[in-house]
Tab-separated table of C-alpha atoms in Angstrom:
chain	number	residue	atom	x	y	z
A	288	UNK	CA	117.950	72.038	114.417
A	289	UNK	CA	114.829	70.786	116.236
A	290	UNK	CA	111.591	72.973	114.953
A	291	UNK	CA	108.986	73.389	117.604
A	292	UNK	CA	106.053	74.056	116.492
A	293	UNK	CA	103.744	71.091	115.087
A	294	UNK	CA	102.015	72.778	112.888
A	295	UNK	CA	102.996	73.172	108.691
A	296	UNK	CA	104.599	76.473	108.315
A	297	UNK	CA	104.382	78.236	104.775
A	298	UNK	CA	105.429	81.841	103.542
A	299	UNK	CA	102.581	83.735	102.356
A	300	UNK	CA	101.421	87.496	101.008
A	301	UNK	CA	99.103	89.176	102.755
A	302	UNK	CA	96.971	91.486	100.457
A	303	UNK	CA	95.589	94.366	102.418
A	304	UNK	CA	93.568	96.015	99.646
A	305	UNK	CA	92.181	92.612	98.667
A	306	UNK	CA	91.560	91.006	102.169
A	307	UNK	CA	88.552	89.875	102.085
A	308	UNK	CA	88.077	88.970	98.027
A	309	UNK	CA	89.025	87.589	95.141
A	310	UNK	CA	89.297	88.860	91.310
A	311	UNK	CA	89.379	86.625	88.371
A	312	UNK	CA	91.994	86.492	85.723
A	313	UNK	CA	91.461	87.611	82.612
A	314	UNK	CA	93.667	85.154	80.062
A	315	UNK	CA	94.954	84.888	76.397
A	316	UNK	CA	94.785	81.001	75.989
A	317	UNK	CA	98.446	79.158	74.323
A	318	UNK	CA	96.770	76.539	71.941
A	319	UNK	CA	98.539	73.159	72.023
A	320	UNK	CA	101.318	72.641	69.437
A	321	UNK	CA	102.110	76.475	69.843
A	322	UNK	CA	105.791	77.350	70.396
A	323	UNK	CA	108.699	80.050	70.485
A	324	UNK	CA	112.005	79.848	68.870
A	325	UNK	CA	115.022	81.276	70.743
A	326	UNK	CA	115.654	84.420	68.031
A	327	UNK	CA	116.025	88.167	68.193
A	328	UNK	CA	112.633	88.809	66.913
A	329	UNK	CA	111.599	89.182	70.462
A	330	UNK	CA	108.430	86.992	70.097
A	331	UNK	CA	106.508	86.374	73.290
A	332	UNK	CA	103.495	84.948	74.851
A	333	UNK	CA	102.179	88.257	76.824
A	334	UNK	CA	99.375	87.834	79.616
A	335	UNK	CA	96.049	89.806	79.075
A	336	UNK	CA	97.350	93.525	80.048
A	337	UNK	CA	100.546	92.988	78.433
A	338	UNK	CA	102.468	93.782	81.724
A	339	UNK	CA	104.300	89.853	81.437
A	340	UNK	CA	105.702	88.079	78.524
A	341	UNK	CA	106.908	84.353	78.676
A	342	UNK	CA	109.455	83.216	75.640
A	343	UNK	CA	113.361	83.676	74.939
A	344	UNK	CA	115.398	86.396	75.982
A	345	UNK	CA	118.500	86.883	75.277
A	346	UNK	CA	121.362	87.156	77.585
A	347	UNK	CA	124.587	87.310	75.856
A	348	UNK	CA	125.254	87.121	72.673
A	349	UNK	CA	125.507	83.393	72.020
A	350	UNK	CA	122.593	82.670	74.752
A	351	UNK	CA	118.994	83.003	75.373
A	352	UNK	CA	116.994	81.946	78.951
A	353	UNK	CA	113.786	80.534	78.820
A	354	UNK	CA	111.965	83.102	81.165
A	355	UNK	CA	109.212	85.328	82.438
A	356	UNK	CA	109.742	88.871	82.838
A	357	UNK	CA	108.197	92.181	83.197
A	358	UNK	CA	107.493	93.026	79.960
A	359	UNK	CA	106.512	97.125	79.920
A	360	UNK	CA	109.861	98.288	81.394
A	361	UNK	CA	112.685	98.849	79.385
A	362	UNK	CA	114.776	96.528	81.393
A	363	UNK	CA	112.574	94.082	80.940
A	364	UNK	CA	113.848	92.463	84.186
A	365	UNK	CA	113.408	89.101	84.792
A	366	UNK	CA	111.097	87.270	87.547
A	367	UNK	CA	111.427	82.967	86.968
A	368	UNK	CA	113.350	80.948	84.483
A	369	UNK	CA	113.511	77.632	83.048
A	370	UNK	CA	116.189	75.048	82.659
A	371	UNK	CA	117.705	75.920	85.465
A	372	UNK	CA	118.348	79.140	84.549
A	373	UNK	CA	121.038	77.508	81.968
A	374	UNK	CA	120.657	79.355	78.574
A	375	UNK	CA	120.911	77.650	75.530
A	376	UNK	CA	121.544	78.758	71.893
A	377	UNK	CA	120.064	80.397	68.956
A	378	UNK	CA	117.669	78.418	67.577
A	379	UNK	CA	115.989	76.334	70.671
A	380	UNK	CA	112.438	75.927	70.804
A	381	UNK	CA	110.347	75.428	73.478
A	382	UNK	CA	106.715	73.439	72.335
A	383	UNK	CA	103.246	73.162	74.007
A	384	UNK	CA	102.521	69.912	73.968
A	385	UNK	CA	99.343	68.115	76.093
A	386	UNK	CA	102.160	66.788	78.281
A	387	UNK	CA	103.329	70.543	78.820
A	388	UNK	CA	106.306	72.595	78.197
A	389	UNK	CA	109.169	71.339	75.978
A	390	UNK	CA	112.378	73.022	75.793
A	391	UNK	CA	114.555	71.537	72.708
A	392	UNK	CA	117.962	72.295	72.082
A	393	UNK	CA	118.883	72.943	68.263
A	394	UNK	CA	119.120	69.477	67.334
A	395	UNK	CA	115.359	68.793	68.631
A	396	UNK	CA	116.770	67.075	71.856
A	397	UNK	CA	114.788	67.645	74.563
A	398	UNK	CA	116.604	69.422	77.546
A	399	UNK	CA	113.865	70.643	79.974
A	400	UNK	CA	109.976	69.961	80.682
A	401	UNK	CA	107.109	71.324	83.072
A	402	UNK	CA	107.458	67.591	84.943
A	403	UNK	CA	103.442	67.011	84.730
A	404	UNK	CA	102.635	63.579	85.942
A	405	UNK	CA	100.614	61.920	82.598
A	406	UNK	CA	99.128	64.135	80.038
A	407	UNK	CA	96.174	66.180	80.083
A	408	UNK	CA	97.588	70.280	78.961
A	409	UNK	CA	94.322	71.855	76.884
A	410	UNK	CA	95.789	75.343	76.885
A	411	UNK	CA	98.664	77.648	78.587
A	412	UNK	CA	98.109	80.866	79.697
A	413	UNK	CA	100.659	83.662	80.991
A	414	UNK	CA	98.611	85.625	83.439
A	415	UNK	CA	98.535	89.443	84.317
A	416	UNK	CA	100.037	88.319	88.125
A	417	UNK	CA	103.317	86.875	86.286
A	418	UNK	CA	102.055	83.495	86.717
A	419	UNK	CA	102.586	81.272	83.693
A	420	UNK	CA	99.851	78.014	84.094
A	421	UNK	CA	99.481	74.852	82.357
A	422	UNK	CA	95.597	73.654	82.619
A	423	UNK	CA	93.222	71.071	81.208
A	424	UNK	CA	89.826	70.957	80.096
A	425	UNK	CA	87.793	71.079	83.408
A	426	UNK	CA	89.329	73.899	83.670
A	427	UNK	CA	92.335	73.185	86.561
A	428	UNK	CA	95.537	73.758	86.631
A	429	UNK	CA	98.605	71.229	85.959
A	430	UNK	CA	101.530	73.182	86.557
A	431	UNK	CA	102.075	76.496	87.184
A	432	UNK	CA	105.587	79.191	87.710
A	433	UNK	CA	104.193	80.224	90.933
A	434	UNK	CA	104.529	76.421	91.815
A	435	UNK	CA	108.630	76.570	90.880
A	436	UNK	CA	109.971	79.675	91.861
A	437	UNK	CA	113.799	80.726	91.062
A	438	UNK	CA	115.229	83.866	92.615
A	439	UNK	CA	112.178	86.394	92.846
A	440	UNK	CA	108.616	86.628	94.347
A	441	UNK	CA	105.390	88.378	93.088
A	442	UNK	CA	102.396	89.654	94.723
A	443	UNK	CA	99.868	86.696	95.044
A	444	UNK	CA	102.695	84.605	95.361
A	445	UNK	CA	102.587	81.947	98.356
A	446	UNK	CA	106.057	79.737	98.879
A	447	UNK	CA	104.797	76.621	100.931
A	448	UNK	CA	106.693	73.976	102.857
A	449	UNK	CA	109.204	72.155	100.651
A	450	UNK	CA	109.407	75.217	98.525
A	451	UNK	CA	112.791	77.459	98.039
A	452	UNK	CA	113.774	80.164	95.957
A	453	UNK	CA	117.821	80.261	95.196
A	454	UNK	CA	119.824	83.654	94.582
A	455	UNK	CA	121.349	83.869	91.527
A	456	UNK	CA	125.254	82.721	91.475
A	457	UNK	CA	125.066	80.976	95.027
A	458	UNK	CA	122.633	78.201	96.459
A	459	UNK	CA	108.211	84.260	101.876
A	460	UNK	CA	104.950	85.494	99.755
A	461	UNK	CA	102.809	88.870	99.512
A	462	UNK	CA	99.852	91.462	97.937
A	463	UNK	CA	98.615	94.590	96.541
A	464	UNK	CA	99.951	96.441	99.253
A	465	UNK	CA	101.297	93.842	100.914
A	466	UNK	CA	102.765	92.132	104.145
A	467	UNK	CA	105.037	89.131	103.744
A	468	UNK	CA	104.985	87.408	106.659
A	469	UNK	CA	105.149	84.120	108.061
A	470	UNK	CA	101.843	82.723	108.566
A	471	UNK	CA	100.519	79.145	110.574
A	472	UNK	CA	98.447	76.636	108.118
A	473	UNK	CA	95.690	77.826	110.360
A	474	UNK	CA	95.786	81.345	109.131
A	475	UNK	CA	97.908	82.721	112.005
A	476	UNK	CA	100.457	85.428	111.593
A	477	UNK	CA	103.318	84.527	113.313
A	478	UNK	CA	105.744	86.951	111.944
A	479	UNK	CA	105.761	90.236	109.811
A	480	UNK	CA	108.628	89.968	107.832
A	481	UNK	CA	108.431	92.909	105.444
A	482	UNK	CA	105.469	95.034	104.578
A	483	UNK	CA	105.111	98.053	101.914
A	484	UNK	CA	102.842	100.776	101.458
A	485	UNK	CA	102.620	100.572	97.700
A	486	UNK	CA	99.631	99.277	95.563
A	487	UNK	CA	100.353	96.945	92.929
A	488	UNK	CA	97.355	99.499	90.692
A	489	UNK	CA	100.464	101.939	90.481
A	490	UNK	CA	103.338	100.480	90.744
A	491	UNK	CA	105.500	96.551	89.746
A	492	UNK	CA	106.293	94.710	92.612
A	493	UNK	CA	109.459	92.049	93.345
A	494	UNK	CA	110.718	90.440	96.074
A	495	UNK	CA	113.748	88.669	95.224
A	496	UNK	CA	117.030	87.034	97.010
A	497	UNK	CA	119.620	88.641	95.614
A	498	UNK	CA	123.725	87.274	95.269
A	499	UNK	CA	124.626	88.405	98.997
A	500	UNK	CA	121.484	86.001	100.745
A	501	UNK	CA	119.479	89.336	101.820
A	502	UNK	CA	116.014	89.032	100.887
A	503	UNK	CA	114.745	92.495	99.343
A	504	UNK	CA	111.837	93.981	97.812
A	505	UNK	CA	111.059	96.372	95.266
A	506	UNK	CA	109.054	98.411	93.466
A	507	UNK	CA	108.631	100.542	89.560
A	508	UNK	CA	106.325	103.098	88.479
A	509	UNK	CA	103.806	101.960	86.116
A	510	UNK	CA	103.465	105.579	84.720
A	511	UNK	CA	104.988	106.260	81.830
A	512	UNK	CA	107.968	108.608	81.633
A	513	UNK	CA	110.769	110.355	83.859
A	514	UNK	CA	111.425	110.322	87.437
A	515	UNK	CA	111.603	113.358	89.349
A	516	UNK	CA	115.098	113.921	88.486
A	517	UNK	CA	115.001	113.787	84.617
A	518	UNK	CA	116.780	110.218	84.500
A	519	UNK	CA	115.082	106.534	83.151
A	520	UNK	CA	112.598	105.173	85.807
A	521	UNK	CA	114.130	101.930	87.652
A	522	UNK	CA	113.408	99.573	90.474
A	523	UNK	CA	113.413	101.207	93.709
A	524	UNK	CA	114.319	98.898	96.680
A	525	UNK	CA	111.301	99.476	99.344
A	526	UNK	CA	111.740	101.125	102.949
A	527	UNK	CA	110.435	98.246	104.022
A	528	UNK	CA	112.679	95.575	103.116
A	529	UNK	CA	114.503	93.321	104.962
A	530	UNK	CA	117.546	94.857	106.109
A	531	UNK	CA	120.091	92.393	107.163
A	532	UNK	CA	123.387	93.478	107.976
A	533	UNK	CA	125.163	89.902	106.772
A	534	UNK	CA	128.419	91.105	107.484
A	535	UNK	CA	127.751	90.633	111.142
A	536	UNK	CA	125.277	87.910	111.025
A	537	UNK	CA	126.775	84.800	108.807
A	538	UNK	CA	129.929	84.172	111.620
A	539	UNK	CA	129.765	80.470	112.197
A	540	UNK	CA	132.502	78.270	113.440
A	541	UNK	CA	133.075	76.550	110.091
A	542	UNK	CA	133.427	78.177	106.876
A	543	UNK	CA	135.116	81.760	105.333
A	544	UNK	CA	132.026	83.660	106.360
A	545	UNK	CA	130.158	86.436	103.875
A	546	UNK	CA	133.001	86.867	101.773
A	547	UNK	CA	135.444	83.842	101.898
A	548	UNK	CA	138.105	83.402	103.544
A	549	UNK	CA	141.056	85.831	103.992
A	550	UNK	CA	138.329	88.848	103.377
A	551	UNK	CA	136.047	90.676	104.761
A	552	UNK	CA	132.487	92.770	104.502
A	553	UNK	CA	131.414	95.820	104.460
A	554	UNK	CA	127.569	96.710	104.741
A	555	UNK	CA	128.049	100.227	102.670
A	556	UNK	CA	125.717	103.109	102.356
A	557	UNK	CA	123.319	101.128	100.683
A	558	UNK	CA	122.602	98.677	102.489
A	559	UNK	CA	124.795	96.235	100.444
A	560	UNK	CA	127.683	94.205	101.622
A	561	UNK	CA	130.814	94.411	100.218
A	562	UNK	CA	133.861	92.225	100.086
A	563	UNK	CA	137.374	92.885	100.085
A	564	UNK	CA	140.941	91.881	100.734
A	565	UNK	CA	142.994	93.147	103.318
A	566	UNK	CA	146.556	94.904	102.720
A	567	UNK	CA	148.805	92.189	101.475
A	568	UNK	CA	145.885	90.559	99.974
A	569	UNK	CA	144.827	89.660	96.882
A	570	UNK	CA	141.161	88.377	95.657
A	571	UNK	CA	141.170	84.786	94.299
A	572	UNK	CA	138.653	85.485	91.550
A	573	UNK	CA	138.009	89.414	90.933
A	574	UNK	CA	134.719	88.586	89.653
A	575	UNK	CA	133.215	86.455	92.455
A	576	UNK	CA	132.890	87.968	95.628
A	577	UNK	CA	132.613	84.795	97.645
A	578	UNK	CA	136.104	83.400	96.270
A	579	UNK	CA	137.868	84.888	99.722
A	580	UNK	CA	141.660	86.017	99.097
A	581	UNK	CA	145.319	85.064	98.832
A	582	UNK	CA	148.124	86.563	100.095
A	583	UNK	CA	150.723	88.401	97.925
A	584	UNK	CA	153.811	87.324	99.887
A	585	UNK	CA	156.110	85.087	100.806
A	586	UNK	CA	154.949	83.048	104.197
A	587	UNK	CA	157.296	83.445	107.404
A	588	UNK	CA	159.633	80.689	107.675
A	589	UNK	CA	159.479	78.882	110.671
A	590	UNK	CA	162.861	77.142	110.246
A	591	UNK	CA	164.351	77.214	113.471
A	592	UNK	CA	166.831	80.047	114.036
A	593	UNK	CA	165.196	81.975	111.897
A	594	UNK	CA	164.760	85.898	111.833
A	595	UNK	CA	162.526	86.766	109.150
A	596	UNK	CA	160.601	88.171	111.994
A	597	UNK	CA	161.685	90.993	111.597
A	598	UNK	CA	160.997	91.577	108.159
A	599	UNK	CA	156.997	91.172	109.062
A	600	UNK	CA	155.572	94.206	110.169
A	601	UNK	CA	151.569	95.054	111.151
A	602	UNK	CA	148.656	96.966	108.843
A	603	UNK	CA	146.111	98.126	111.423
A	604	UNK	CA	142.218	97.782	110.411
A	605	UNK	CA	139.598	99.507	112.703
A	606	UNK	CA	136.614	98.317	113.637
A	607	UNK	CA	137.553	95.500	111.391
A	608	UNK	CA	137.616	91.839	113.429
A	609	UNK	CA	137.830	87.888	112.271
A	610	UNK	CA	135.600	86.321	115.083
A	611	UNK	CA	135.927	82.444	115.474
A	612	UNK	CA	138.808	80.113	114.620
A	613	UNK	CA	140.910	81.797	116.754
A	614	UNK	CA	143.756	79.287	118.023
A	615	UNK	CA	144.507	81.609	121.619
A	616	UNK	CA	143.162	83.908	123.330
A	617	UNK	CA	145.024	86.125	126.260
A	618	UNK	CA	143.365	88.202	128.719
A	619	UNK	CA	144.963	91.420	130.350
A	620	UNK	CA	147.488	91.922	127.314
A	621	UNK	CA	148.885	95.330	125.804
A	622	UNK	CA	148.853	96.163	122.115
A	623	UNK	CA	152.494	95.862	121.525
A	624	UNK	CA	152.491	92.435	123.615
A	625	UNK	CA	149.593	91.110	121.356
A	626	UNK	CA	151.200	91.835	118.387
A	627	UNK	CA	154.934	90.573	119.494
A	628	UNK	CA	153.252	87.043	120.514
A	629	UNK	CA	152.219	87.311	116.561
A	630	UNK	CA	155.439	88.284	115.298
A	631	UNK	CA	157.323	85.261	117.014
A	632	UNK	CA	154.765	82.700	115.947
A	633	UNK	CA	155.591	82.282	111.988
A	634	UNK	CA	151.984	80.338	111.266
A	635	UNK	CA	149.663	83.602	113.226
A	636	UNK	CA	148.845	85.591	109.740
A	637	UNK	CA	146.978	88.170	112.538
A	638	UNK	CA	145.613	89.325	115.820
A	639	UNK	CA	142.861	90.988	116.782
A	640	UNK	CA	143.335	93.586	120.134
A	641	UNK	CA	140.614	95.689	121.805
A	642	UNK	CA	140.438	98.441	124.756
A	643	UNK	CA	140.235	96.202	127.102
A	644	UNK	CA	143.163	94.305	127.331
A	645	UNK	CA	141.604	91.478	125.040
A	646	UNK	CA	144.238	89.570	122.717
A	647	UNK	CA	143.165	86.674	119.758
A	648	UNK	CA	145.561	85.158	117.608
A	649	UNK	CA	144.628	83.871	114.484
A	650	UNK	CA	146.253	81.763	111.666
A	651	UNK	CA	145.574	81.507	108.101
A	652	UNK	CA	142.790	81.062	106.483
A	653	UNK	CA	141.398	83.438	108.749
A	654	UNK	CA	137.263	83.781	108.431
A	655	UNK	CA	134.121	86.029	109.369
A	656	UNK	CA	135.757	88.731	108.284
A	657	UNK	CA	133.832	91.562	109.315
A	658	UNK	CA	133.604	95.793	109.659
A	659	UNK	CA	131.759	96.474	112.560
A	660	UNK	CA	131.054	100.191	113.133
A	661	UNK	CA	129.082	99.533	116.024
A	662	UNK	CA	131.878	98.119	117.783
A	663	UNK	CA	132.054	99.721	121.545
A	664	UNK	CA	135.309	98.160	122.851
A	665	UNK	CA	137.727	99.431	120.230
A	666	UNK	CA	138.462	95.917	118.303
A	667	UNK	CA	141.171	96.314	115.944
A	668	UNK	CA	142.637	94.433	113.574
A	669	UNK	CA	146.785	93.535	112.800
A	670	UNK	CA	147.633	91.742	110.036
A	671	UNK	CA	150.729	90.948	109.429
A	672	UNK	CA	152.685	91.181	106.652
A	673	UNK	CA	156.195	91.210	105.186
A	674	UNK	CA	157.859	95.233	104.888
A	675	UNK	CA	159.395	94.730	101.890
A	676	UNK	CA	157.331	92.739	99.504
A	677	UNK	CA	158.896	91.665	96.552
A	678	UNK	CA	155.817	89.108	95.110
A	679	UNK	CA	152.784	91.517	95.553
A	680	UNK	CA	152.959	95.521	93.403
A	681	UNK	CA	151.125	97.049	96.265
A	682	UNK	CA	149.475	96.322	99.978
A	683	UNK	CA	146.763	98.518	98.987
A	684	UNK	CA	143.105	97.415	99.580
A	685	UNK	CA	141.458	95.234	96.786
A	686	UNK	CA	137.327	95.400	96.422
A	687	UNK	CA	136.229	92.182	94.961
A	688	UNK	CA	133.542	92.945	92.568
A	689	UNK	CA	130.310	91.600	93.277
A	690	UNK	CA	128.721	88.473	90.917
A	691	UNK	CA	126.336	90.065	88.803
A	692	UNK	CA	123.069	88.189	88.203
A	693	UNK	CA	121.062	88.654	84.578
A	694	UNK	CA	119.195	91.457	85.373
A	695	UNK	CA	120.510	94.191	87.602
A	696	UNK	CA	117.939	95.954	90.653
């Protein structure tokens, strides 16, 4: 897809509070030839103010990630990680050395480095903006977190070209009150793409792309205590994040769409998409929403003379329609016409029939599954399936659950 302008984009934060100047960091140096041992002691390297800690934490029970996280909260939720967010095993180490970071396996093998060019490291410092650095003498820096993002962003934070962050389980920077927006290398704002009212002085900030490719941001008390409501504090997605509905934006001719194919989404009260199989349906993989689904039954048979037509009946879905891939389209049709033309075809798993006389076969896999509450021309869904199932226990509608990443919201 052709780009037009010639200039170098870059994501960037916009500090409002801060516009105009700049604050130094206050560090706790890492000497050379310190280093962390994956354990359940829960040693760290903590920045200045405490609010960050770099070192081990442990996932499951037989695995640890090398990562930074915030380090006041109880949930101690995590913001980069290491190795490609792989975890490895009781017992790792990870070394500074004056070439930089070393992560060892338990044997002393080394299985992940900072990737500095030469050698050079004096010190290491984890900083109060969640930035971990690698400098030398003069004092500059080699490497830094910022410089390799994974899934999240942090005020201060500035993804340039060439630069990508990567939900977890699948395959933009801001400020102290901050806009992130999309800014020109010659300082020009050329789009606002979320802003928040909240000052970094009272409250954590996160932007991160979460499992369903919707890019949100959020934010945690730094007080101490209870919310309002009597419960644990926890991250509070921000009125001001993006809010994509990616039900009904990720159609594309090629492809199962949001959820896979056979399925379909549904943006729920939240704001989140979910995925699920239709009646007759069944999810590939319960635990990854992006599997798509099966079906339960026995295909029609399309030997000829056949009438296991008329064992095949038609679940009705509202608002529910599989745009694209359709192989027909008729024009002028009735409901029971559309749905006949499906019955007598054995490979049409479906059909999709609106108010206006609008007809689309489809066969299977079917994809872009979508619900569409916003519809205005009464699209409806039929999808056809055999009456008396013998193969599936029920038609009822399966929710896939959604992947979970390490650290929930």
């Amino acid at each position: 897809m052709a780009f037009a302008p010639p200039y170098i984009l870059c994501f960037f934060v916009l500090f409002l509070i801060l516009l105009c100047s700049s604050t130094a960091q206050t560090q706790s140096n890492i000497s050379l030839g310190s280093s962390l041992t994956a354990l359940d002691n829960n040693l760290s390297w903590q920045s200045q103010s405490g609010d960050f800690a770099f070192g081990f934490q442990k996932i499951r029970k037989d695995g640890f990630l090398l990562a930074i996280w915030f380090n006041k909260i109880p949930q101690r939720t995590i913001v980069w990680s290491a190795n490609g967010n792989n975890l490895v095993q009781e017992g790792s180490k990870v070394e500074l050395t004056g070439s930089g970071l070393v992560l060892s396996d338990t044997t002393g093998n080394p299985i992940w480095n900072s990737s500095i060019a030469g050698a050079g490291v004096a010190y290491g410092a984890m900083l109060d903006t969640g930035n971990f650095v690698l400098a030398n003498k003069n004092p500059a820096n080699l490497w830094q977190s910022f410089g390799e993002p994974t899934d999240t962003l942090l005020p201060t934070q500035t993804l340039v070209q060439g630069m990508r962050i990567i939900a977890r389980g699948s395959q933009l920077t801001f400020n102290q009150s901050g806009f992130i927006s999309l800014e020109a290398q010659n300082g020009t704002i050329l789009s606002i793409i979320s802003s928040s009212a909240n000052s970094t002085q009272d409250f954590y900030q996160r932007a991160i792309l979460e499992y369903d490719g919707v890019f949100r941001q959020y934010i945690y008390p730094k007080s101490n205590g209870q919310s309002s409501n009597g419960g644990n504090m926890s991250w509070i997605q921000s009125s001001t994040s993006i809010r994509s509905d990616i039900c009904t934006s990720s159609a594309e001719e090629t492809g199962g769409g949001a959820c896979g194919f056979n399925s379909y989404c549904k943006l729920e009260d939240d704001n989140r998409p979910k995925c699920y199989c239709p009646a007759g349906y069944a999810a590939i993989d319960p635990n990854d929403s992006m599997r798509g689904c099966k079906p339960s039954f026995e295909a029609q048979s399309c030997d000829e003379g056949s009438t296991d037509a008329e064992h095949f009946d038609f679940e009705i879905m509202e608002s529910t329609s599989w745009p694209l891939g359709d192989y027909e389209h008729f024009q002028e049709a009735t409901k029971d016409c559309c749905k006949e033309a499906c019955l007598s075809y054995c490979f049409c798993a479906l059909v999709i029939f609106n108010n206006i006389g609008e007809c689309w076969k489809k066969r299977s896999p079917f994809s872009n599954g979508m619900v569409n509450p916003s519809d205005s021309v009464g699209t409806n869904a039929f999808i056809k399936i055999r009456k008396d199932n013998s193969t599936s226990g029920s038609t009822a509608i399966t929710k896939i659950h959604n992947e979970e990443s390490y650290t929930d919201a």
